Short mmCIF file of C-alpha atoms and ligand atoms in Angstrom, two decimals:
data_model
loop_
_atom_site.label_atom_id
_atom_site.label_comp_id
_atom_site.label_asym_id
_atom_site.label_seq_id
_atom_site.Cartn_x
_atom_site.Cartn_y
_atom_site.Cartn_z
CA MET A 1 70.28 115.11 72.48
CA MET A 2 72.29 113.81 75.44
CA LYS A 3 76.06 113.90 74.85
CA LEU A 4 77.71 110.50 75.18
CA SER A 5 80.42 110.15 77.82
CA LYS A 6 84.01 109.76 76.62
CA LYS A 7 83.87 106.09 77.60
CA ALA A 8 80.61 105.46 75.70
CA MET A 9 81.98 107.27 72.65
CA ALA A 10 85.13 105.16 72.72
CA ALA A 11 83.03 101.97 73.07
CA LYS A 12 80.94 103.04 70.07
CA ARG A 13 83.97 103.80 67.90
CA MET A 14 85.64 100.54 68.85
CA SER A 15 82.45 98.55 68.10
CA GLU A 16 82.41 100.09 64.62
CA THR A 17 86.03 99.08 63.94
CA LEU A 18 86.23 95.63 65.56
CA HIS A 19 87.69 94.04 62.43
CA LEU A 20 90.92 95.96 63.18
CA TYR A 21 91.58 94.49 66.64
CA ARG A 22 93.08 91.30 67.97
CA CYS A 23 93.95 90.21 71.46
CA PRO A 24 97.62 91.00 72.19
CA ILE A 25 97.84 87.81 74.32
CA CYS A 26 96.20 85.03 72.26
CA TYR A 27 95.73 86.89 68.96
CA LYS A 28 92.00 86.07 68.68
CA GLY A 29 89.50 88.72 67.61
CA MET A 30 88.02 91.05 70.21
CA ASN A 31 84.56 92.38 71.04
CA VAL A 32 83.34 95.32 73.06
CA ILE A 33 81.67 93.87 76.15
CA GLU A 34 78.83 95.92 77.71
CA ASP A 35 80.47 99.21 76.72
CA ARG A 36 83.10 98.70 79.39
CA GLN A 37 85.72 96.26 78.11
CA LEU A 38 87.43 94.99 75.05
CA GLY A 39 87.81 91.24 75.31
CA CYS A 40 88.50 88.02 73.41
CA VAL A 41 86.95 84.52 73.51
CA ASN A 42 89.69 83.42 75.90
CA ASN A 43 88.57 85.91 78.51
CA HIS A 44 91.48 88.28 78.15
CA GLN A 45 89.83 91.56 79.03
CA PHE A 46 90.95 95.16 78.83
CA ASP A 47 88.96 97.88 80.57
CA LEU A 48 87.78 100.98 78.84
CA ALA A 49 88.92 103.87 81.03
CA LYS A 50 86.40 106.60 81.81
CA GLN A 51 88.60 109.06 79.93
CA GLY A 52 87.90 107.04 76.74
CA TYR A 53 90.86 104.76 75.99
CA VAL A 54 91.91 101.15 76.47
CA ASN A 55 95.14 99.94 78.04
CA VAL A 56 96.32 96.62 76.57
CA VAL A 57 99.74 96.60 78.24
CA GLN A 58 100.01 93.77 80.76
CA GLN A 59 102.55 95.37 83.00
CA ALA A 60 102.76 99.13 83.28
CA LYS A 61 106.02 100.38 81.80
CA LYS A 62 107.61 103.53 83.09
CA THR A 63 108.74 105.87 80.35
CA VAL A 64 110.69 109.12 80.56
CA TYR A 65 107.53 110.94 79.48
CA ASP A 66 105.21 112.25 82.20
CA LEU A 67 101.90 114.09 82.29
CA GLY A 68 103.62 117.51 82.48
CA LEU A 69 105.61 116.74 79.33
CA PHE A 70 102.50 115.67 77.39
CA GLU A 71 100.47 118.69 78.53
CA ALA A 72 103.35 120.96 77.45
CA ARG A 73 103.52 119.08 74.11
CA ASN A 74 99.79 119.58 73.73
CA GLN A 75 100.13 123.35 74.25
CA ILE A 76 102.97 123.50 71.72
CA CYS A 77 100.97 121.54 69.13
CA ARG A 78 97.86 123.68 69.69
CA SER A 79 99.94 126.82 69.07
CA GLY A 80 100.48 125.63 65.47
CA PHE A 81 104.13 124.72 66.01
CA TYR A 82 103.86 121.62 63.78
CA THR A 83 101.11 122.86 61.45
CA PRO A 84 103.38 123.36 58.38
CA LEU A 85 104.52 119.73 58.81
CA MET A 86 100.99 118.39 59.24
CA ASN A 87 99.74 120.39 56.24
CA ARG A 88 102.48 118.87 54.10
CA ILE A 89 101.72 115.36 55.38
CA SER A 90 98.03 115.77 54.62
CA MET A 91 98.81 116.97 51.06
CA LEU A 92 101.03 113.94 50.54
CA VAL A 93 98.36 111.58 51.88
CA GLU A 94 95.73 113.08 49.53
CA GLU A 95 98.18 112.71 46.65
CA LEU A 96 99.21 109.12 47.42
CA PHE A 97 95.81 107.62 48.29
CA THR A 98 93.49 108.23 45.40
CA THR A 99 90.93 105.40 45.54
CA GLY A 100 88.52 107.48 47.63
CA ASP A 101 88.04 104.52 50.01
CA GLU A 102 87.97 105.18 53.73
CA LEU A 103 91.54 105.28 55.06
CA THR A 104 92.60 103.45 58.20
CA ILE A 105 95.40 105.41 59.86
CA LEU A 106 97.50 104.41 62.86
CA ASP A 107 99.65 106.96 64.68
CA ALA A 108 102.32 104.71 66.21
CA GLY A 109 103.87 106.43 69.23
CA CYS A 110 101.17 109.12 69.06
CA GLY A 111 102.04 110.76 72.40
CA GLU A 112 99.29 113.23 73.30
CA GLY A 113 97.48 112.72 70.01
CA SER A 114 97.49 116.21 68.46
CA HIS A 115 99.24 115.20 65.23
CA LEU A 116 96.68 112.53 64.44
CA THR A 117 93.80 114.90 65.18
CA GLU A 118 95.36 117.63 63.03
CA LEU A 119 95.76 115.19 60.14
CA LEU A 120 92.18 113.90 60.45
CA ASP A 121 90.98 117.54 60.46
CA CYS A 122 92.96 118.37 57.30
CA LEU A 123 92.06 115.29 55.25
CA GLU A 124 89.16 115.52 52.87
CA GLN A 125 89.06 111.73 52.58
CA GLU A 126 86.95 109.70 54.99
CA SER A 127 89.32 108.19 57.54
CA VAL A 128 89.47 106.30 60.81
CA GLY A 129 92.33 107.33 63.09
CA ILE A 130 93.82 105.24 65.88
CA GLY A 131 96.62 106.29 68.20
CA VAL A 132 98.81 103.95 70.22
CA ASP A 133 101.50 104.83 72.74
CA LEU A 134 103.26 103.08 75.59
CA ALA A 135 102.93 106.06 77.92
CA LYS A 136 99.59 106.00 79.73
CA GLU A 137 99.98 109.72 80.50
CA GLY A 138 100.23 110.43 76.75
CA ILE A 139 97.09 108.48 75.92
CA GLN A 140 95.22 110.04 78.84
CA THR A 141 96.10 113.48 77.48
CA ALA A 142 95.13 112.36 73.96
CA ALA A 143 91.73 111.04 75.04
CA LYS A 144 91.09 114.17 77.12
CA HIS A 145 91.78 116.69 74.35
CA ASN A 146 90.88 114.81 71.15
CA ASP A 147 87.43 113.42 70.49
CA GLN A 148 88.04 112.08 67.00
CA GLY A 149 90.57 109.29 67.46
CA ILE A 150 90.51 105.85 69.08
CA TRP A 151 93.21 105.60 71.75
CA PHE A 152 95.23 102.65 73.06
CA VAL A 153 97.99 102.34 75.62
CA GLY A 154 100.01 99.68 73.85
CA ASP A 155 103.52 98.59 72.93
CA LEU A 156 104.68 98.97 69.33
CA ALA A 157 106.31 95.55 69.68
CA ASN A 158 102.92 93.85 70.17
CA THR A 159 100.03 96.01 69.05
CA PRO A 160 96.38 94.95 69.45
CA PHE A 161 95.76 95.10 65.69
CA ASN A 162 95.04 92.47 63.07
CA ASN A 163 97.33 91.68 60.16
CA GLN A 164 96.87 94.03 57.20
CA SER A 165 94.65 96.52 59.00
CA PHE A 166 96.12 99.88 58.03
CA ASP A 167 96.51 101.94 54.88
CA LEU A 168 98.85 104.32 56.65
CA ILE A 169 101.11 104.26 59.68
CA LEU A 170 102.33 107.60 60.96
CA ASN A 171 105.42 107.51 63.11
CA ILE A 172 106.36 110.98 64.27
CA LEU A 173 109.55 111.53 66.28
CA SER A 174 108.97 108.16 67.91
CA PRO A 175 110.63 104.75 68.02
CA SER A 176 109.40 102.12 65.57
CA ASN A 177 109.03 98.39 65.22
CA TYR A 178 109.19 97.69 61.51
CA ALA A 179 108.36 93.98 61.72
CA GLU A 180 105.15 94.89 63.53
CA PHE A 181 104.43 97.80 61.16
CA ASN A 182 104.73 95.45 58.17
CA ARG A 183 102.45 92.90 59.81
CA ILE A 184 99.63 95.39 60.42
CA LEU A 185 100.00 97.34 57.16
CA LYS A 186 97.87 96.40 54.17
CA ASP A 187 99.89 95.21 51.16
CA GLN A 188 99.56 98.61 49.49
CA GLY A 189 100.08 100.38 52.80
CA LEU A 190 102.50 103.22 53.49
CA THR A 191 104.51 104.30 56.50
CA ILE A 192 105.23 107.99 56.98
CA LYS A 193 108.07 108.47 59.40
CA ILE A 194 109.14 111.88 60.64
CA VAL A 195 112.68 112.24 61.91
CA PRO A 196 114.45 115.36 63.15
CA GLY A 197 116.56 117.15 60.56
CA ALA A 198 120.09 118.35 61.37
CA ASN A 199 118.81 121.75 62.56
CA TYR A 200 115.73 120.63 64.52
CA LEU A 201 115.47 122.86 67.63
CA GLN A 202 119.04 123.86 66.89
CA GLU A 203 118.95 127.00 69.11
CA LEU A 204 117.98 124.83 72.09
CA ARG A 205 120.44 122.04 71.32
CA GLU A 206 123.26 124.61 71.13
CA GLN A 207 122.54 125.77 74.68
CA ILE A 208 122.17 122.29 76.15
CA TYR A 209 125.01 120.49 74.45
CA GLN A 210 127.46 123.41 73.92
CA GLY A 211 130.60 122.09 72.29
CA THR A 212 129.79 118.40 72.74
CA GLU A 213 129.20 115.91 69.93
CA GLN A 214 125.46 115.86 70.64
CA ALA A 215 125.22 119.51 69.55
CA GLU A 216 125.29 118.08 66.03
CA TYR A 217 122.70 115.54 65.11
CA SER A 218 122.68 113.09 62.23
CA ASN A 219 119.60 111.08 61.27
CA GLN A 220 121.43 108.90 58.73
CA ALA A 221 121.35 105.66 60.76
CA THR A 222 117.57 106.05 61.25
CA ILE A 223 117.06 106.66 57.54
CA ASP A 224 119.20 103.61 56.65
CA ARG A 225 117.08 101.38 58.89
CA PHE A 226 113.89 102.74 57.35
CA GLU A 227 115.21 101.99 53.86
CA GLU A 228 115.99 98.41 54.86
CA ALA A 229 112.42 97.86 56.04
CA PHE A 230 110.47 99.69 53.30
CA THR A 231 110.80 100.76 49.70
CA LEU A 232 111.49 104.47 50.08
CA ILE A 233 109.17 106.31 47.71
CA ARG A 234 109.58 109.88 48.98
CA ARG A 235 111.98 111.79 51.14
CA GLU A 236 111.68 115.50 51.78
CA ASP A 237 112.70 118.15 54.22
CA VAL A 238 110.35 120.61 55.92
CA LYS A 239 112.12 123.58 57.47
CA TYR A 240 110.71 126.72 59.05
CA GLN A 241 111.14 128.99 62.05
CA VAL A 242 108.67 129.65 64.84
CA GLU A 243 108.47 132.76 67.02
CA LEU A 244 108.31 131.85 70.68
CA SER A 245 106.55 133.88 73.35
CA THR A 246 107.88 133.39 76.90
CA GLU A 247 104.93 131.10 77.55
CA LEU A 248 105.66 128.93 74.48
CA PHE A 249 109.36 128.81 75.32
CA ASN A 250 108.45 127.48 78.77
CA HIS A 251 106.23 124.81 77.22
CA LEU A 252 108.92 123.94 74.68
CA ILE A 253 111.59 123.24 77.27
CA LYS A 254 109.18 120.99 79.16
CA MET A 255 107.97 119.06 76.12
CA THR A 256 111.25 117.69 74.83
CA PRO A 257 113.40 114.85 76.16
CA LEU A 258 116.40 117.00 75.12
CA THR A 259 116.09 118.98 78.35
CA GLN A 260 115.60 115.94 80.56
CA ASP A 261 118.96 116.26 82.33
CA ALA A 262 119.42 119.98 81.82
CA ASP A 263 119.13 122.68 84.47
CA LEU A 264 116.12 124.51 83.01
CA THR A 265 116.75 127.63 85.11
CA ARG A 266 120.05 128.20 83.27
CA LEU A 267 118.52 128.18 79.80
CA LYS A 268 118.38 131.58 78.12
CA PRO A 269 115.03 132.42 76.48
CA ILE A 270 114.86 131.85 72.72
CA ASP A 271 112.52 133.98 70.64
CA LEU A 272 112.94 132.29 67.25
CA ILE A 273 113.46 128.55 66.90
CA THR A 274 114.20 126.35 63.90
CA VAL A 275 111.99 123.38 63.11
CA GLU A 276 113.57 121.05 60.59
CA LEU A 277 112.00 117.68 60.03
CA GLU A 278 112.48 115.03 57.42
CA ILE A 279 109.53 113.16 55.94
CA LEU A 280 110.25 109.58 54.87
CA ILE A 281 107.56 107.67 53.02
CA GLY A 282 107.99 103.93 52.68
CA MET A 283 105.92 101.34 50.90
CA LYS A 284 105.52 97.90 52.39
CA LYS A 285 107.85 95.35 50.77
CA VAL A 286 105.55 92.46 49.88
CA MET A 287 107.52 89.18 49.92
C1 LIG B 301 109.21 112.17 71.43
S1 LIG B 301 107.67 111.38 71.79
C2 LIG B 301 106.74 111.76 70.31
C3 LIG B 301 105.27 111.68 70.53
C4 LIG B 301 104.40 112.20 69.37
N1 LIG B 301 104.53 111.41 68.17
C5 LIG B 301 104.73 113.64 69.09
O1 LIG B 301 105.40 113.92 68.08
O2 LIG B 301 104.32 114.51 69.88
C6 LIG B 301 108.01 109.63 71.60
C7 LIG B 301 106.83 108.76 71.99
O3 LIG B 301 107.13 107.38 71.72
C8 LIG B 301 106.49 106.61 72.73
N2 LIG B 301 107.09 105.26 72.80
C9 LIG B 301 108.35 104.93 73.14
N3 LIG B 301 108.51 103.57 73.09
C10 LIG B 301 107.30 103.05 72.70
C11 LIG B 301 106.82 101.72 72.49
N4 LIG B 301 107.61 100.66 72.63
N5 LIG B 301 105.53 101.56 72.12
C12 LIG B 301 104.71 102.63 71.97
N6 LIG B 301 105.12 103.91 72.16
C13 LIG B 301 106.39 104.12 72.52
C14 LIG B 301 106.72 107.43 73.99
O4 LIG B 301 105.84 107.06 75.03
C15 LIG B 301 106.48 108.84 73.46
O5 LIG B 301 105.14 109.25 73.59
ZN1 LIG B 302 93.02 86.65 74.19
#
């Protein structure tokens, strides 16, 4: 059988999930038009890129994240760097969603898409996974490497999704927009937010921020904001260490915004790095 192109596959997946989408300009429903666009009755149209994603952002926004960063992030994810975290998330999802119904999952700020793919691979439950990110380079990398998800370049402040579309929003090491999350979550929906723990990439932080206040990181303000927006039903820490080959170390220093202003040539190689992440699970507050 002939293999569908990435664009045709994306058109097919979007056609099967049309009830989830709305036009980000006029908020009407959208259709897939001739396998090449997503569009609404008011003629707002968004092209399907040949790589298999749709960009619904009106004006391109420059982010600090470039293609090199997302490719490095992809290599790090593929090495299993975040697998203990993703395994724990998938166990929690299986435990918290027990109806057996198909789950609709949005990865908000999905970057290069590996986390969503890893979760979809782990879950036994039927699920539809959508990733959205403002960085076109992230979504291009996601669509290139991951065939399972549906990928959008979009802004978390105005997503192309209908009210009450998702059972689960994942928000991993990314900014959030809780008003928008609550709009698109189903009433019984959950948000799983991952924030860095105090010792996340500590060995790298120590080199970059030696002696400055930034060498120590507190996530308390982020957790407080999450608790204002959702009813916190679970909070737990995942902590482990990862051995780094020279190759992985080189990917690691390219994949994190921490090193954005650092002179990478002055960094000393690290062979064991700490990954500490906090999992926050919030239930939508229904007014
Ligand atoms: C540190 S990266 C994390 C990406 C991914 N979740 C991961 O863990 O690999 C933060 C991501 O948030 C995205 N982002 C920042 N502001 C955004 C916005 N307003 N809407 C959508 N994505 C946004 C960035 O483009 C970037 O991909
Ligand atoms: Zn429209």
